[in-house]
């Protein structure tokens, strides 16, 4: 789902708020999640899940799959999401 669809869905659920207010609220939430992850703090959203960062080690002897050439891959971080038990149950019930 894209941001505009999320805003439209929120607008239908909260008609007293206008689109600009909803977009501002959504942007503030995303900005705060980004800021927390940049400073390596995990973000826990109840009944949804946890976002955190993970450090990936450097690879000194990785291979380019196209050319077979040895390449160096520096250390980097990635964002990891672990869904909550509640979300896992909801998703699994839907697919049964």
mmCIF file of C-alpha atoms in Angstrom, residues 33-93:
data_model
loop_
_atom_site.group_PDB
_atom_site.id
_atom_site.type_symbol
_atom_site.label_atom_id
_atom_site.label_comp_id
_atom_site.label_asym_id
_atom_site.label_seq_id
_atom_site.Cartn_x
_atom_site.Cartn_y
_atom_site.Cartn_z
ATOM 1 C CA UNK A 33 11.127 5.869 13.168
ATOM 2 C CA UNK A 34 13.963 6.872 10.807
ATOM 3 C CA UNK A 35 15.636 9.035 13.458
ATOM 4 C CA UNK A 36 15.508 6.228 16.012
ATOM 5 C CA UNK A 37 16.943 3.685 13.580
ATOM 6 C CA UNK A 38 19.743 6.071 12.533
ATOM 7 C CA UNK A 39 20.732 6.419 16.194
ATOM 8 C CA UNK A 40 20.536 2.595 16.494
ATOM 9 C CA UNK A 41 17.519 2.539 18.795
ATOM 10 C CA UNK A 42 14.910 -0.146 18.195
ATOM 11 C CA UNK A 43 11.336 0.945 17.515
ATOM 12 C CA UNK A 44 8.602 -1.168 19.121
ATOM 13 C CA UNK A 45 5.031 -0.745 17.903
ATOM 14 C CA UNK A 46 2.637 -2.772 20.004
ATOM 15 C CA UNK A 47 0.612 -5.421 18.190
ATOM 16 C CA UNK A 48 2.649 -4.730 15.028
ATOM 17 C CA UNK A 49 6.333 -5.450 15.524
ATOM 18 C CA UNK A 50 9.861 -4.202 16.128
ATOM 19 C CA UNK A 51 12.206 -2.394 13.773
ATOM 20 C CA UNK A 52 15.905 -2.538 14.618
ATOM 21 C CA UNK A 53 19.268 -2.284 12.905
ATOM 22 C CA UNK A 54 21.775 -5.061 12.364
ATOM 23 C CA UNK A 55 25.452 -4.715 11.500
ATOM 24 C CA UNK A 56 26.653 -6.788 8.569
ATOM 25 C CA UNK A 57 30.313 -7.785 8.590
ATOM 26 C CA UNK A 58 32.674 -6.849 5.821
ATOM 27 C CA UNK A 59 33.390 -9.425 3.143
ATOM 28 C CA UNK A 60 36.940 -9.374 1.893
ATOM 29 C CA UNK A 61 36.649 -12.121 -0.674
ATOM 30 C CA UNK A 62 33.138 -11.875 -2.120
ATOM 31 C CA UNK A 63 32.635 -12.592 -5.797
ATOM 32 C CA UNK A 64 30.785 -10.647 -8.441
ATOM 33 C CA UNK A 65 28.350 -13.287 -9.741
ATOM 34 C CA UNK A 66 28.400 -11.838 -13.257
ATOM 35 C CA UNK A 67 32.176 -11.684 -13.778
ATOM 36 C CA UNK A 68 33.511 -13.966 -11.052
ATOM 37 C CA UNK A 69 35.852 -11.144 -9.996
ATOM 38 C CA UNK A 70 36.832 -10.870 -6.318
ATOM 39 C CA UNK A 71 35.349 -7.775 -4.706
ATOM 40 C CA UNK A 72 35.442 -6.138 -1.277
ATOM 41 C CA UNK A 73 32.151 -5.377 0.498
ATOM 42 C CA UNK A 74 32.512 -2.971 3.467
ATOM 43 C CA UNK A 75 30.585 -3.266 6.733
ATOM 44 C CA UNK A 76 27.086 -1.880 6.576
ATOM 45 C CA UNK A 77 23.825 -1.788 8.474
ATOM 46 C CA UNK A 78 20.429 -3.065 7.528
ATOM 47 C CA UNK A 79 16.983 -2.635 9.013
ATOM 48 C CA UNK A 80 15.403 -5.755 10.477
ATOM 49 C CA UNK A 81 11.690 -6.173 11.176
ATOM 50 C CA UNK A 82 10.312 -8.757 13.563
ATOM 51 C CA UNK A 83 6.550 -9.016 13.592
ATOM 52 C CA UNK A 84 4.662 -9.237 16.858
ATOM 53 C CA UNK A 85 2.963 -12.396 17.997
ATOM 54 C CA UNK A 86 -0.390 -10.672 17.485
ATOM 55 C CA UNK A 87 0.378 -9.758 13.856
ATOM 56 C CA UNK A 88 1.693 -13.248 13.163
ATOM 57 C CA UNK A 89 -1.558 -14.774 14.451
ATOM 58 C CA UNK A 90 -3.686 -12.366 12.382
ATOM 59 C CA UNK A 91 -1.746 -13.069 9.187
ATOM 60 C CA UNK A 92 -1.785 -16.832 9.683
ATOM 61 C CA UNK A 93 -5.537 -16.908 10.392
#
